[in-house]
Amino acid sequence: MPDKRQSPENIGLLWIVVGDIHDETGNFAKIPELVKAAGIIVTGDLTQFGGAKEAKKVLEAIGESGLPVLAQIGNMDKPEIDEWLTGAGINLHTVVRELAPGIAIFGIGASTPTPFNTPSEFPEKTYSHWLKQEWDQAGKYPSTVLVSHNPPKDTVCDYIPEAGIHVGSVAVREFLEQNQPDICLCGHIHEGRGLDHVGRTLVVNPGTLASGGYAVMTYADGKLSAALGQV
């Protein structure tokens, strides 16, 4: 998704990160940094139990920005959306892409099992397998971004205050501890909006778009960073 107008060597690059959209795109156009962005990254849950038709509607609304989009399914998205995203050439789930020169972005969508029997769930061992496969390619890049709908376990980003529990993925946590990508963009746990670290990896949960949550990821002076935003 490199921006042809810029390169990481000059004034820097900026991406808007959103997730847990659940069919509600109204806040997207209000994000002030859109005018500076090189592209959009969607961490998952485009719809609320929807299929390709609903996902297409969501991405058409986001696409009105004129910016390139990369996206993947969350657990609330039907599996057919994964196929549709692949056909559209914008899928991140189990895919490694070059986000800009020297920067690999790779994704794992859906989620580990939930109590709610949502449409797209997989066991931890499947996530471990996917992550290992992707890292064989992504790990060769100087800078790396993991987009995981699942937050890693035992972070601010997977904590449900009402229940007092962490519900993130063990497989994602172990992957971050072992491989230390620069950034892990996640979602899934609406209450887990925030920033945390697993080793040197910055973990970012932008919260739900419906509540005005988003994040901004930047690359400048050879370094990736991210911050939360709110509209």
Coordinates of C-alpha atoms in Angstrom, one line a residue:
M1 CA 0.0 0.0 0.0
P2 CA 2.8 2.5 -0.6
D3 CA 1.7 6.0 -1.3
K4 CA 3.2 7.0 -4.7
R5 CA 3.4 10.6 -3.6
Q6 CA 5.7 10.0 -0.7
S7 CA 8.4 7.6 0.6
P8 CA 9.5 6.7 4.1
E9 CA 12.7 8.6 3.4
N10 CA 11.2 12.0 3.2
I11 CA 8.4 13.5 5.3
G12 CA 7.0 10.2 6.6
L13 CA 3.9 8.1 6.1
L14 CA 0.7 7.9 8.1
W15 CA -2.1 5.3 8.1
I16 CA -5.5 5.4 9.8
V17 CA -6.4 2.2 11.8
V18 CA -10.0 1.3 12.5
G19 CA -11.8 -1.8 13.7
D20 CA -14.9 -3.2 15.3
I21 CA -17.0 -1.3 12.8
H22 CA -20.0 -3.5 13.0
D23 CA -21.7 -1.9 10.0
E24 CA -21.5 1.6 11.6
T25 CA -19.3 3.8 9.4
G26 CA -20.6 7.3 10.3
N27 CA -17.6 8.4 12.3
F28 CA -15.1 7.5 9.6
A29 CA -15.3 10.7 7.6
K30 CA -14.8 12.7 10.8
I31 CA -11.2 11.5 11.3
P32 CA -9.1 14.6 10.8
E33 CA -5.9 12.8 9.8
L34 CA -7.6 11.4 6.7
V35 CA -6.3 14.3 4.6
K36 CA -2.7 13.3 5.4
A37 CA -3.1 9.5 5.2
A38 CA -1.4 7.1 2.8
G39 CA -4.0 4.4 3.5
I40 CA -6.5 2.7 5.8
I41 CA -6.0 -0.5 7.9
V42 CA -9.1 -2.4 9.2
T43 CA -8.4 -4.8 12.0
G44 CA -11.6 -6.8 11.7
D45 CA -15.3 -7.0 12.5
L46 CA -16.5 -5.0 9.5
T47 CA -20.0 -6.2 10.1
Q48 CA -22.5 -7.5 12.7
F49 CA -22.9 -11.1 11.7
G50 CA -22.9 -10.0 8.1
G51 CA -21.7 -11.4 4.8
A52 CA -20.0 -10.1 1.7
K53 CA -22.9 -7.8 0.8
E54 CA -22.6 -6.0 4.1
A55 CA -18.8 -5.9 4.1
K56 CA -18.8 -4.4 0.6
K57 CA -21.2 -1.6 1.9
V58 CA -18.8 -0.9 4.8
L59 CA -15.7 -0.7 2.6
E60 CA -17.5 1.4 0.0
A61 CA -18.2 3.9 2.7
I62 CA -14.6 3.9 3.8
G63 CA -13.4 3.9 0.2
E64 CA -15.1 7.2 -0.4
S65 CA -11.9 8.7 1.2
G66 CA -10.1 7.7 -2.0
L67 CA -7.4 6.0 0.0
P68 CA -6.2 2.4 -0.4
V69 CA -7.6 0.0 2.1
L70 CA -6.4 -3.3 3.6
A71 CA -8.8 -5.3 5.8
Q72 CA -9.5 -8.7 7.3
I73 CA -12.4 -10.5 9.0
G74 CA -13.2 -10.4 12.7
N75 CA -15.1 -13.0 14.6
M76 CA -18.4 -11.3 13.8
D77 CA -17.9 -11.5 10.1
K78 CA -19.1 -14.5 8.1
P79 CA -16.3 -16.6 6.4
E80 CA -17.5 -15.6 3.0
I81 CA -16.2 -12.1 3.7
D82 CA -12.6 -13.6 3.8
E83 CA -13.1 -14.9 0.3
W84 CA -14.6 -11.6 -0.9
L85 CA -11.6 -9.6 0.5
T86 CA -9.2 -11.9 -1.2
G87 CA -11.1 -11.5 -4.5
A88 CA -10.9 -7.7 -4.0
G89 CA -7.1 -7.9 -3.5
I90 CA -7.2 -6.2 -0.1
N91 CA -7.2 -9.1 2.4
L92 CA -4.7 -9.2 5.3
H93 CA -5.9 -12.4 6.9
T94 CA -3.0 -14.9 6.7
V95 CA -1.3 -12.6 4.1
V96 CA 2.0 -10.8 4.1
R97 CA 2.2 -7.5 2.1
E98 CA 4.6 -4.7 1.7
L99 CA 3.0 -1.7 3.3
A100 CA 5.8 0.6 2.1
P101 CA 9.4 0.0 1.2
G102 CA 11.0 -2.0 4.0
I103 CA 7.8 -2.4 6.0
A104 CA 5.9 -5.8 6.1
I105 CA 2.3 -5.9 7.2
F106 CA 0.7 -9.3 8.0
G107 CA -2.6 -10.3 9.5
I108 CA -4.6 -12.8 11.4
G109 CA -8.4 -12.2 11.6
A110 CA -11.4 -13.8 13.2
S111 CA -10.8 -14.8 16.9
T112 CA -10.1 -17.6 19.3
P113 CA -13.3 -19.3 20.6
T114 CA -15.8 -17.1 22.4
P115 CA -18.9 -18.0 24.6
F116 CA -21.1 -16.5 21.8
N117 CA -20.5 -18.9 18.9
T118 CA -19.7 -16.2 16.5
P119 CA -19.2 -16.9 12.7
S120 CA -15.4 -16.9 12.5
E121 CA -13.5 -18.6 15.4
F122 CA -10.4 -20.7 15.4
P123 CA -8.3 -22.5 18.1
E124 CA -5.1 -21.1 19.5
K125 CA -3.0 -23.7 17.7
T126 CA -4.3 -22.5 14.4
Y127 CA -3.2 -19.0 15.2
S128 CA 0.3 -20.3 16.2
H129 CA 0.5 -22.0 12.8
W130 CA -0.6 -19.0 10.8
L131 CA 1.8 -16.7 12.6
K132 CA 4.8 -19.0 12.1
Q133 CA 4.0 -19.2 8.4
E134 CA 3.7 -15.5 8.0
W135 CA 6.7 -14.6 10.0
D136 CA 8.9 -16.8 7.8
Q137 CA 8.3 -14.1 5.1
A138 CA 7.5 -11.0 7.2
G139 CA 10.5 -11.4 9.5
K140 CA 12.9 -10.6 6.6
Y141 CA 11.8 -7.0 6.5
P142 CA 13.5 -4.3 8.6
S143 CA 10.1 -3.1 10.0
T144 CA 7.0 -5.2 10.7
V145 CA 3.4 -4.7 11.6
L146 CA 1.1 -7.5 12.8
V147 CA -2.7 -6.9 12.4
S148 CA -4.4 -9.3 14.8
H149 CA -8.1 -9.0 15.5
N150 CA -7.3 -10.9 18.7
P151 CA -5.4 -8.8 21.2
P152 CA -2.5 -10.5 23.0
K153 CA -3.4 -12.0 26.4
D154 CA -2.6 -10.1 29.6
T155 CA -2.4 -6.5 28.2
V156 CA -4.5 -3.4 28.6
C157 CA -5.9 -4.3 25.2
D158 CA -7.6 -7.5 26.2
Y159 CA -9.0 -6.6 29.6
I160 CA -12.7 -6.5 30.4
P161 CA -13.0 -4.3 33.5
E162 CA -16.6 -5.4 34.4
A163 CA -15.5 -9.1 34.7
G164 CA -11.9 -8.3 35.8
I165 CA -10.4 -10.7 33.3
H166 CA -8.0 -10.8 30.4
V167 CA -9.4 -12.7 27.4
G168 CA -6.8 -12.2 24.7
S169 CA -4.9 -14.8 22.7
V170 CA -2.1 -16.8 24.2
A171 CA -0.8 -17.6 20.7
V172 CA -0.5 -13.9 19.8
R173 CA 1.1 -13.2 23.1
E174 CA 3.7 -15.9 22.7
F175 CA 4.4 -14.8 19.1
L176 CA 5.0 -11.2 20.2
E177 CA 7.3 -12.3 23.0
Q178 CA 9.4 -14.5 20.7
N179 CA 9.5 -12.3 17.6
Q180 CA 9.0 -8.7 18.6
P181 CA 7.4 -7.1 15.6
D182 CA 7.4 -3.3 15.8
I183 CA 3.7 -2.9 16.2
C184 CA 0.6 -5.1 16.8
L185 CA -2.7 -3.5 15.8
C186 CA -5.6 -5.3 17.3
G187 CA -9.3 -5.0 18.4
H188 CA -12.0 -7.4 19.3
I189 CA -12.3 -6.4 23.0
H190 CA -14.2 -3.1 22.8
E191 CA -13.4 -2.3 26.4
G192 CA -9.7 -2.8 25.7
R193 CA -9.1 0.5 23.9
G194 CA -5.6 1.5 24.7
L195 CA -1.8 1.2 24.3
D196 CA 0.5 -1.4 25.9
H197 CA 3.8 -3.2 25.2
V198 CA 4.9 -6.8 25.0
G199 CA 8.6 -6.4 25.1
R200 CA 9.5 -3.8 22.5
T201 CA 6.3 -4.4 20.5
L202 CA 3.7 -1.6 20.8
V203 CA 0.2 -3.1 21.1
V204 CA -2.6 -0.8 19.9
N205 CA -6.4 -1.3 20.3
P206 CA -8.2 1.7 18.8
G207 CA -11.6 0.7 20.2
T208 CA -14.8 0.8 18.2
L209 CA -15.4 3.1 15.3
A210 CA -19.0 3.6 16.4
S211 CA -17.7 5.2 19.7
G212 CA -15.3 7.4 17.7
G213 CA -12.2 5.3 18.3
Y214 CA -9.3 5.0 15.8
A215 CA -5.5 5.0 15.8
V216 CA -2.9 6.7 13.7
M217 CA 0.2 4.7 12.7
T218 CA 3.2 6.6 11.4
Y219 CA 6.6 5.9 9.9
A220 CA 9.3 8.6 10.0
D221 CA 13.0 8.6 10.4
G222 CA 13.1 4.8 10.1
K223 CA 10.8 4.2 13.0
L224 CA 7.1 3.0 13.3
S225 CA 4.9 4.5 16.0
A226 CA 1.2 4.7 16.7
A227 CA -1.2 6.8 18.8
L228 CA -4.9 6.7 19.7
G229 CA -7.4 9.1 18.2
Q230 CA -10.9 10.0 19.1
V231 CA -13.7 11.8 17.1

